[in-house]
């Protein structure tokens, strides 16, 4: 059985909720990623910040990314998956919530992220087609 742990990208890092968006953008650049899980003061997942969130939700609104925190951008209930979950559960979570990145958690700690690129390397063509149709549907 293929699990989330098998397909995830290891080395994912939290960005603290109190951190500013300009610093989060620098972290994204340094890590070469387009999204970071946001952690509260107890290192619990409280959201996911994307590069698009910074541009559309802050810069395009005329706000200063040096004054807006990642926690300010955290909205809704963050989705995640246990490291031992099978790939079917990963697909269900991502498809049903139309999300493109999914944090992987083990023992309440972030251990990785699953992105579309990770899925593309591990899914059959039919699974990948179904994923794209559900996530990119309007």
Short mmCIF file of C-alpha atoms in Angstrom, two decimals:
data_model
loop_
_atom_site.label_atom_id
_atom_site.label_comp_id
_atom_site.label_asym_id
_atom_site.label_seq_id
_atom_site.Cartn_x
_atom_site.Cartn_y
_atom_site.Cartn_z
CA UNK A 1 0.00 0.00 0.00
CA UNK A 2 1.35 3.41 -0.98
CA UNK A 3 1.02 5.94 1.86
CA UNK A 4 1.21 9.70 2.23
CA UNK A 5 4.70 9.22 3.67
CA UNK A 6 5.76 7.45 0.47
CA UNK A 7 4.73 10.28 -1.85
CA UNK A 8 5.27 13.37 0.29
CA UNK A 9 8.05 15.88 -0.14
CA UNK A 10 10.16 15.67 3.00
CA UNK A 11 11.68 18.67 4.72
CA UNK A 12 8.58 20.86 4.81
CA UNK A 13 8.81 23.73 7.28
CA UNK A 14 6.27 25.68 9.28
CA UNK A 15 6.02 29.42 9.16
CA UNK A 16 4.98 30.81 12.56
CA UNK A 17 1.61 32.58 12.61
CA UNK A 18 3.28 35.69 14.08
CA UNK A 19 5.75 35.92 11.15
CA UNK A 20 5.21 38.67 8.58
CA UNK A 21 4.34 37.97 4.97
CA UNK A 22 7.57 39.48 3.65
CA UNK A 23 9.55 36.99 5.76
CA UNK A 24 7.26 34.14 4.62
CA UNK A 25 7.93 35.14 0.99
CA UNK A 26 11.66 34.99 1.70
CA UNK A 27 11.24 31.52 3.21
CA UNK A 28 9.31 30.40 0.13
CA UNK A 29 12.10 31.71 -2.08
CA UNK A 30 14.83 30.05 -0.02
CA UNK A 31 12.97 26.72 0.14
CA UNK A 32 11.82 26.96 -3.50
CA UNK A 33 8.18 26.32 -2.57
CA UNK A 34 4.91 28.06 -3.29
CA UNK A 35 3.20 27.31 0.03
CA UNK A 36 4.00 27.04 3.71
CA UNK A 37 1.94 25.53 6.51
CA UNK A 38 1.22 28.11 9.23
CA UNK A 39 1.82 27.02 12.84
CA UNK A 40 0.32 28.58 15.94
CA UNK A 41 2.31 29.12 19.15
CA UNK A 42 1.87 25.41 20.00
CA UNK A 43 3.18 24.31 16.58
CA UNK A 44 -0.30 23.21 15.54
CA UNK A 45 -1.46 23.70 11.98
CA UNK A 46 -3.66 26.78 11.71
CA UNK A 47 -3.54 27.41 7.97
CA UNK A 48 -1.58 27.28 4.76
CA UNK A 49 -0.08 30.34 3.13
CA UNK A 50 0.51 30.40 -0.63
CA UNK A 51 2.47 32.81 -2.76
CA UNK A 52 -0.86 33.73 -4.37
CA UNK A 53 -2.30 34.60 -0.93
CA UNK A 54 0.53 37.09 -0.42
CA UNK A 55 0.04 38.72 -3.81
CA UNK A 56 -3.76 38.73 -4.03
CA UNK A 57 -4.68 38.95 -0.35
CA UNK A 58 -2.07 41.48 0.72
CA UNK A 59 -0.11 43.30 -1.98
CA UNK A 60 -3.00 43.73 -4.43
CA UNK A 61 -5.16 45.02 -1.57
CA UNK A 62 -2.62 47.76 -0.86
CA UNK A 63 -1.39 46.25 2.41
CA UNK A 64 2.24 46.16 3.52
CA UNK A 65 3.57 42.58 3.67
CA UNK A 66 6.02 43.72 6.35
CA UNK A 67 3.04 44.50 8.62
CA UNK A 68 0.63 41.65 7.85
CA UNK A 69 1.24 38.35 9.62
CA UNK A 70 0.78 34.84 8.32
CA UNK A 71 -1.83 34.32 11.01
CA UNK A 72 -3.80 37.25 9.59
CA UNK A 73 -4.03 35.32 6.32
CA UNK A 74 -5.03 31.96 7.86
CA UNK A 75 -8.66 31.35 6.97
CA UNK A 76 -10.96 28.38 7.29
CA UNK A 77 -10.13 24.93 8.54
CA UNK A 78 -6.73 23.73 7.36
CA UNK A 79 -6.69 20.29 5.76
CA UNK A 80 -3.97 17.72 6.47
CA UNK A 81 -3.36 13.98 6.29
CA UNK A 82 -1.69 11.44 8.57
CA UNK A 83 1.62 10.09 7.26
CA UNK A 84 0.29 6.53 7.29
CA UNK A 85 -2.86 7.27 5.26
CA UNK A 86 -3.09 5.45 1.96
CA UNK A 87 -2.89 7.31 -1.34
CA UNK A 88 -6.65 6.90 -1.82
CA UNK A 89 -7.28 8.95 1.32
CA UNK A 90 -4.80 11.57 0.09
CA UNK A 91 -6.67 11.85 -3.21
CA UNK A 92 -10.05 11.99 -1.48
CA UNK A 93 -8.91 14.78 0.86
CA UNK A 94 -7.40 16.84 -1.95
CA UNK A 95 -10.23 16.24 -4.42
CA UNK A 96 -13.12 16.77 -2.02
CA UNK A 97 -11.68 20.08 -0.81
CA UNK A 98 -10.19 21.11 -4.18
CA UNK A 99 -6.74 21.70 -2.74
CA UNK A 100 -3.38 21.42 -4.44
CA UNK A 101 -1.10 21.04 -1.42
CA UNK A 102 -1.59 18.92 1.66
CA UNK A 103 0.52 18.91 4.84
CA UNK A 104 1.49 15.48 6.15
CA UNK A 105 1.39 15.09 9.94
CA UNK A 106 2.84 12.37 12.17
CA UNK A 107 2.60 12.46 15.97
CA UNK A 108 1.25 16.02 15.73
CA UNK A 109 4.40 17.14 13.88
CA UNK A 110 4.78 18.30 10.29
CA UNK A 111 6.80 15.71 8.39
CA UNK A 112 6.13 16.69 4.78
CA UNK A 113 3.89 18.17 2.13
CA UNK A 114 2.16 16.59 -0.81
CA UNK A 115 1.83 18.72 -3.93
CA UNK A 116 0.46 18.14 -7.41
CA UNK A 117 4.00 17.36 -8.58
CA UNK A 118 4.31 14.63 -5.93
CA UNK A 119 1.03 13.12 -7.08
CA UNK A 120 2.07 13.22 -10.73
CA UNK A 121 5.09 11.06 -9.91
CA UNK A 122 3.09 8.39 -8.05
CA UNK A 123 -0.38 8.13 -9.60
CA UNK A 124 -1.63 6.22 -12.58
CA UNK A 125 -2.75 8.25 -15.57
CA UNK A 126 -6.40 7.57 -14.69
CA UNK A 127 -5.92 8.68 -11.07
CA UNK A 128 -4.12 11.82 -12.19
CA UNK A 129 -6.86 12.62 -14.71
CA UNK A 130 -9.57 12.24 -12.05
CA UNK A 131 -7.58 14.43 -9.66
CA UNK A 132 -7.16 17.21 -12.22
CA UNK A 133 -10.80 17.08 -13.25
CA UNK A 134 -12.02 17.42 -9.67
CA UNK A 135 -9.51 19.98 -8.37
CA UNK A 136 -9.51 22.24 -11.43
CA UNK A 137 -13.26 22.05 -12.07
CA UNK A 138 -14.88 25.45 -11.87
#
